[in-house]
Short mmCIF file of C-alpha atoms in Angstrom, two decimals:
data_model
loop_
_atom_site.label_atom_id
_atom_site.label_comp_id
_atom_site.label_asym_id
_atom_site.label_seq_id
_atom_site.Cartn_x
_atom_site.Cartn_y
_atom_site.Cartn_z
CA MET U 781 91.62 75.61 122.62
CA ALA U 782 91.16 71.84 122.70
CA PRO U 783 87.31 71.83 122.58
CA ILE U 784 87.29 74.38 119.75
CA LEU U 785 89.75 72.40 117.64
CA LEU U 786 87.83 69.19 118.38
CA GLY U 787 84.59 70.86 117.25
CA VAL U 788 86.23 72.18 114.07
CA SER U 789 87.62 68.75 113.20
CA ILE U 790 84.20 67.10 113.72
CA LEU U 791 82.36 69.69 111.63
CA VAL U 792 84.84 69.58 108.75
CA PHE U 793 84.94 65.77 108.81
CA LEU U 794 81.16 65.41 108.72
CA LEU U 795 80.50 68.16 106.16
CA LEU U 796 83.06 66.81 103.73
CA HIS U 797 81.72 63.27 103.97
CA LEU U 798 78.12 64.43 103.62
CA SER U 799 78.95 66.54 100.55
CA GLY U 800 79.08 63.48 98.30
CA GLY U 801 81.82 62.04 96.15
CA ASN U 802 84.02 59.05 96.77
CA PRO U 803 87.78 59.66 97.24
CA ALA U 804 88.45 56.08 96.14
CA VAL U 805 86.82 56.79 92.77
CA LEU U 806 88.92 59.92 92.40
CA MET U 807 92.11 57.98 93.08
CA ALA U 808 91.20 55.04 90.85
CA GLY U 809 89.77 57.11 88.02
CA PRO U 810 86.26 57.24 86.56
CA ASP U 811 86.82 54.18 84.35
CA ALA U 812 88.26 51.95 87.09
CA PRO U 813 86.47 48.63 87.75
CA PRO U 814 84.46 48.28 90.99
CA GLU U 815 87.00 45.82 92.40
CA THR U 816 89.74 48.45 92.23
CA VAL U 817 87.54 51.06 93.91
CA GLU U 818 86.65 48.60 96.69
CA ALA U 819 90.31 47.76 97.23
CA ILE U 820 91.22 51.44 97.59
CA GLU U 821 88.32 51.95 99.99
CA ARG U 822 89.61 49.10 102.17
CA MET U 823 93.14 50.53 102.00
CA LEU U 824 91.96 53.98 103.08
CA GLY U 825 89.50 52.63 105.62
CA LEU U 826 86.56 54.23 103.82
CA ASP U 827 84.53 51.04 104.22
CA GLN U 828 84.46 51.61 107.99
CA PRO U 829 81.71 53.55 109.84
CA LEU U 830 82.18 57.32 110.08
CA HIS U 831 82.96 57.29 113.80
CA VAL U 832 85.70 54.72 113.24
CA GLN U 833 87.16 56.80 110.40
CA TYR U 834 87.06 59.93 112.54
CA GLY U 835 88.68 58.20 115.52
CA ARG U 836 91.53 56.98 113.32
CA TYR U 837 91.90 60.48 111.86
CA VAL U 838 92.17 62.07 115.34
CA VAL U 839 94.76 59.52 116.47
CA ASN U 840 96.85 60.24 113.37
CA VAL U 841 96.57 64.01 113.83
CA LEU U 842 97.75 63.75 117.45
CA GLN U 843 100.81 61.94 116.10
CA GLY U 844 101.45 64.73 113.57
CA ASP U 845 100.06 62.85 110.59
CA LEU U 846 97.47 64.92 108.70
CA GLY U 847 97.02 62.25 106.06
CA THR U 848 97.99 62.00 102.40
CA SER U 849 96.67 64.18 99.61
CA ILE U 850 94.52 62.26 97.13
CA ARG U 851 95.46 64.59 94.29
CA SER U 852 99.24 64.85 94.69
CA ARG U 853 99.83 61.66 96.78
CA SER U 854 102.13 63.73 99.04
CA PRO U 855 101.72 64.23 102.81
CA VAL U 856 99.15 66.89 103.73
CA ALA U 857 101.59 68.33 106.27
CA ALA U 858 104.09 68.96 103.48
CA GLU U 859 101.45 70.64 101.28
CA VAL U 860 100.34 72.86 104.16
CA GLY U 861 103.91 73.64 105.14
CA ARG U 862 104.66 74.75 101.59
CA THR U 863 101.70 77.13 101.28
CA LEU U 864 101.12 78.33 104.86
CA PRO U 865 104.09 80.79 104.94
CA VAL U 866 102.65 82.66 101.94
CA THR U 867 99.25 83.13 103.62
CA LEU U 868 100.85 84.06 106.96
CA GLN U 869 103.01 86.69 105.26
CA LEU U 870 100.01 88.11 103.44
CA THR U 871 97.86 88.12 106.60
CA LEU U 872 100.49 89.66 108.87
CA LEU U 873 101.32 92.40 106.37
CA ALA U 874 97.61 93.08 105.81
CA VAL U 875 97.05 93.40 109.56
CA LEU U 876 100.05 95.73 109.92
CA TYR U 877 98.75 97.84 107.04
CA ALA U 878 95.26 97.94 108.55
CA VAL U 879 96.54 98.97 111.98
CA ALA U 880 99.03 101.52 110.63
CA MET U 881 96.33 103.20 108.53
CA GLY U 882 93.17 102.54 110.54
CA ILE U 883 94.22 103.79 113.99
CA PRO U 884 95.54 107.19 112.76
CA LEU U 885 92.39 107.65 110.64
CA GLY U 886 90.20 106.87 113.64
CA VAL U 887 92.17 109.18 115.94
CA LEU U 888 92.05 112.07 113.48
CA SER U 889 88.34 111.52 112.99
CA ALA U 890 87.66 111.57 116.73
CA VAL U 891 89.91 114.54 117.54
CA TYR U 892 88.49 116.63 114.66
CA ARG U 893 84.93 115.47 115.13
CA ASP U 894 82.30 116.88 112.73
CA THR U 895 84.94 118.61 110.59
CA ILE U 896 86.09 118.02 107.03
CA VAL U 897 88.86 115.78 108.42
CA ASP U 898 86.27 113.60 110.17
CA ARG U 899 84.12 113.34 107.08
CA PHE U 900 87.06 112.48 104.82
CA ALA U 901 88.37 109.80 107.20
CA MET U 902 84.96 108.16 107.51
CA PHE U 903 84.48 108.37 103.73
CA VAL U 904 87.71 106.41 103.27
CA ALA U 905 86.52 103.91 105.89
CA LEU U 906 83.17 103.58 104.14
CA LEU U 907 84.89 102.82 100.83
CA GLY U 908 87.00 100.14 102.47
CA ILE U 909 83.99 98.44 104.04
CA THR U 910 81.58 98.58 101.09
CA MET U 911 83.91 97.63 98.22
CA PRO U 912 84.29 93.86 97.74
CA VAL U 913 87.80 92.43 97.97
CA PHE U 914 87.83 91.26 94.35
CA ALA U 915 86.76 94.73 93.14
CA ILE U 916 89.56 96.42 95.08
CA GLY U 917 92.09 93.96 93.71
CA ILE U 918 90.99 94.38 90.10
CA LEU U 919 90.98 98.19 90.37
CA LEU U 920 94.45 98.21 91.90
CA ILE U 921 95.75 95.98 89.11
CA LEU U 922 94.19 98.21 86.43
CA VAL U 923 95.65 101.41 87.89
CA PHE U 924 99.03 100.47 89.37
CA SER U 925 100.01 97.41 87.32
CA ILE U 926 98.54 98.04 83.85
CA ARG U 927 98.27 101.83 83.58
CA LEU U 928 101.18 103.02 85.72
CA GLU U 929 103.27 99.81 85.57
CA TRP U 930 104.52 100.36 89.12
CA THR U 931 103.88 96.88 90.45
CA PRO U 932 103.70 93.35 89.00
CA ILE U 933 100.26 92.03 88.13
CA SER U 934 100.63 88.69 89.90
CA GLY U 935 103.11 86.13 91.14
CA TYR U 936 104.95 85.41 94.35
CA VAL U 937 108.47 86.23 95.50
CA PRO U 938 109.53 85.45 99.11
CA LEU U 939 109.96 88.43 101.41
CA SER U 940 113.54 87.31 102.00
CA GLN U 941 114.30 88.63 98.51
CA LEU U 942 114.39 92.32 97.69
CA ALA U 943 111.53 92.10 95.17
CA GLY U 944 109.27 90.26 97.62
CA LEU U 945 107.72 93.34 99.20
CA HIS U 946 107.16 94.82 95.74
CA HIS U 947 105.01 91.82 94.82
CA PHE U 948 103.06 92.02 98.08
CA VAL U 949 102.03 95.69 97.90
CA LEU U 950 98.78 95.27 95.98
CA PRO U 951 97.70 91.99 97.66
CA VAL U 952 98.26 93.53 101.10
CA ILE U 953 96.20 96.62 100.30
CA THR U 954 93.49 94.44 98.78
CA ALA U 955 93.29 92.07 101.74
CA GLY U 956 93.65 94.72 104.46
CA SER U 957 91.37 97.51 103.23
CA ALA U 958 88.17 96.25 104.88
CA THR U 959 90.00 95.60 108.17
CA MET U 960 91.60 99.06 107.99
CA ALA U 961 88.18 100.65 107.56
CA LEU U 962 86.71 98.68 110.46
CA ILE U 963 89.62 99.58 112.74
CA ALA U 964 89.21 103.27 111.84
CA ARG U 965 85.51 103.25 112.71
CA VAL U 966 85.99 101.34 115.96
CA THR U 967 88.92 103.58 116.99
CA ARG U 968 86.84 106.69 116.37
CA SER U 969 83.87 105.38 118.34
CA SER U 970 85.96 104.12 121.26
CA LEU U 971 88.12 107.24 121.45
CA LEU U 972 85.08 109.55 121.42
CA GLU U 973 83.68 107.62 124.37
CA VAL U 974 86.96 107.82 126.30
CA LEU U 975 87.36 111.55 125.61
CA GLU U 976 84.12 112.12 127.53
CA GLN U 977 85.47 110.50 130.71
CA ASP U 978 86.14 112.57 133.83
CA TYR U 979 89.87 111.83 133.95
CA VAL U 980 90.28 113.21 130.42
CA ARG U 981 88.46 116.39 131.40
CA THR U 982 90.80 116.67 134.41
CA ALA U 983 93.82 116.29 132.13
CA ARG U 984 92.49 119.05 129.89
CA ALA U 985 91.82 121.26 132.92
CA LYS U 986 95.44 120.87 133.98
CA GLY U 987 96.41 122.58 130.73
CA LEU U 988 97.73 119.57 128.83
CA SER U 989 97.70 119.82 125.05
CA THR U 990 95.30 117.79 122.94
CA ARG U 991 98.18 115.69 121.62
CA VAL U 992 99.31 114.73 125.13
CA VAL U 993 95.76 114.08 126.33
CA VAL U 994 95.03 111.79 123.40
CA SER U 995 98.36 109.97 123.20
CA LYS U 996 99.11 109.51 126.90
CA HIS U 997 95.69 109.35 128.56
CA ALA U 998 92.90 108.47 126.16
CA LEU U 999 94.25 106.34 123.31
CA ARG U 1000 95.56 103.43 125.37
CA ASN U 1001 92.19 102.87 127.02
CA ALA U 1002 90.44 103.23 123.68
CA LEU U 1003 92.52 100.46 122.11
CA VAL U 1004 90.92 97.53 123.96
CA PRO U 1005 88.06 97.08 121.44
CA VAL U 1006 90.53 97.71 118.62
CA VAL U 1007 92.67 94.80 119.82
CA THR U 1008 89.54 92.64 119.74
CA ILE U 1009 88.89 93.64 116.13
CA VAL U 1010 92.49 92.89 115.14
CA GLY U 1011 92.37 89.43 116.72
CA VAL U 1012 89.09 88.50 115.06
CA GLN U 1013 90.03 89.99 111.71
CA PHE U 1014 93.29 88.04 111.65
CA GLY U 1015 91.28 84.87 111.36
CA GLY U 1016 88.96 86.50 108.85
CA LEU U 1017 91.90 87.56 106.71
CA MET U 1018 93.31 84.04 106.72
CA GLY U 1019 89.94 82.63 105.73
CA GLY U 1020 89.35 85.30 103.08
CA ALA U 1021 92.85 85.02 101.64
CA VAL U 1022 91.54 82.65 98.99
CA VAL U 1023 90.07 85.59 97.02
CA THR U 1024 93.24 87.68 97.19
CA GLU U 1025 95.47 84.70 96.46
CA THR U 1026 93.37 83.78 93.44
CA ILE U 1027 93.40 87.32 92.01
CA PHE U 1028 97.17 87.73 92.38
CA ALA U 1029 98.11 84.05 91.78
CA LEU U 1030 99.70 83.61 95.19
CA PRO U 1031 100.48 79.98 96.13
CA GLY U 1032 98.95 80.26 99.60
CA LEU U 1033 96.86 78.11 101.91
CA GLY U 1034 93.55 79.65 100.82
CA ARG U 1035 94.19 78.80 97.19
CA LEU U 1036 95.27 75.30 98.22
CA ILE U 1037 92.00 74.75 100.10
CA LEU U 1038 90.00 75.97 97.10
CA GLN U 1039 91.79 73.53 94.78
CA ALA U 1040 91.33 70.72 97.30
CA ILE U 1041 87.59 71.41 97.51
CA GLN U 1042 87.25 71.45 93.73
CA THR U 1043 89.01 68.06 93.46
CA ARG U 1044 87.28 66.63 96.58
CA ASP U 1045 90.65 66.04 98.19
CA PHE U 1046 89.18 65.32 101.65
CA PRO U 1047 92.44 64.80 103.60
CA LEU U 1048 93.93 68.01 102.23
CA VAL U 1049 90.82 70.07 103.07
CA GLN U 1050 90.65 68.61 106.59
CA GLY U 1051 94.31 69.20 107.34
CA SER U 1052 94.40 72.73 105.90
CA ILE U 1053 91.31 73.92 107.75
CA LEU U 1054 92.49 72.34 111.00
CA VAL U 1055 95.83 74.16 110.78
CA ALA U 1056 94.08 77.45 109.96
CA ALA U 1057 91.73 76.96 112.94
CA LEU U 1058 94.71 76.26 115.22
CA ILE U 1059 96.39 79.50 114.17
CA PHE U 1060 93.15 81.43 114.65
CA VAL U 1061 92.67 80.04 118.17
CA ILE U 1062 96.27 80.87 119.11
CA VAL U 1063 95.87 84.44 117.85
CA ASN U 1064 92.71 84.87 119.92
CA LEU U 1065 94.52 83.53 122.98
CA LEU U 1066 97.28 86.10 122.45
CA THR U 1067 94.59 88.77 122.00
CA ASP U 1068 93.20 87.97 125.44
CA ALA U 1069 96.70 88.32 126.90
CA VAL U 1070 97.20 91.70 125.21
CA TYR U 1071 94.06 93.01 126.95
CA ALA U 1072 95.82 92.80 130.30
CA VAL U 1073 98.88 94.60 128.94
CA ILE U 1074 96.84 97.50 127.57
CA ASP U 1075 94.42 97.81 130.51
CA PRO U 1076 95.78 96.60 133.91
CA ARG U 1077 92.25 96.67 135.33
CA ILE U 1078 91.46 93.56 133.29
CA ARG U 1079 94.41 91.72 134.83
CA TYR U 1080 93.47 92.76 138.38
CA ALA U 1081 89.86 91.76 137.87
#
């Protein structure tokens, strides 16, 4: 985890500083005299070489200080702490939706291979993969918010309140559709491979029903690649949340990063991406641990 986070911090630091723009000018204003800009640069340490600036940044991060936002003048940690729960809620619900819909679709498609059920399931998966996130979101708003008036168009209500889940329905479907489709396709492919194994044929020869063979013998072994997809897509959903959060006006981390990039708020971009990378690395570590729970052979190896 440490080398990955170190690499992310170096890349973000260098890319932001090579992108152009002077944070001191942004803080002082476009009409500020050069003396004021130089004073702010000295205060922020921007007159120092890049490696000195980066070293100071790493030392501060290790002490829990992510810096101060240039735009709002508030601590970056506070800005991230305010928006991160929204993105985490959206991502977790989108993953749950993708798993709850994708695995059954994949199982049905594999069990009823080359039938109308298989074709319908893979058609749904194909729609989820090929349609862009913004197109799905706009269509859902047109149908369920404007035409049917079942859900609100935009806005955020915490899940602790009764109306919170109502506000999250369309964003969750929008964010999780592509992941759901991918999980369905991977589940189908993996399960078809497992169903051809000798131990599955033995289970069928013993007279076990298809439901028992699939649920108790085949599905668990077929879920290892699915767990990999879920772990990777979790990070992808966090990174891609900016589109969903923008469409539905959710005050999440992705939208915060977009605003910080537009205003060249370097400390806020650095801190937000570093926190997102940390969460992604932790999720992948947990994914590796789940492998051993699903398939004991991985643990013994």
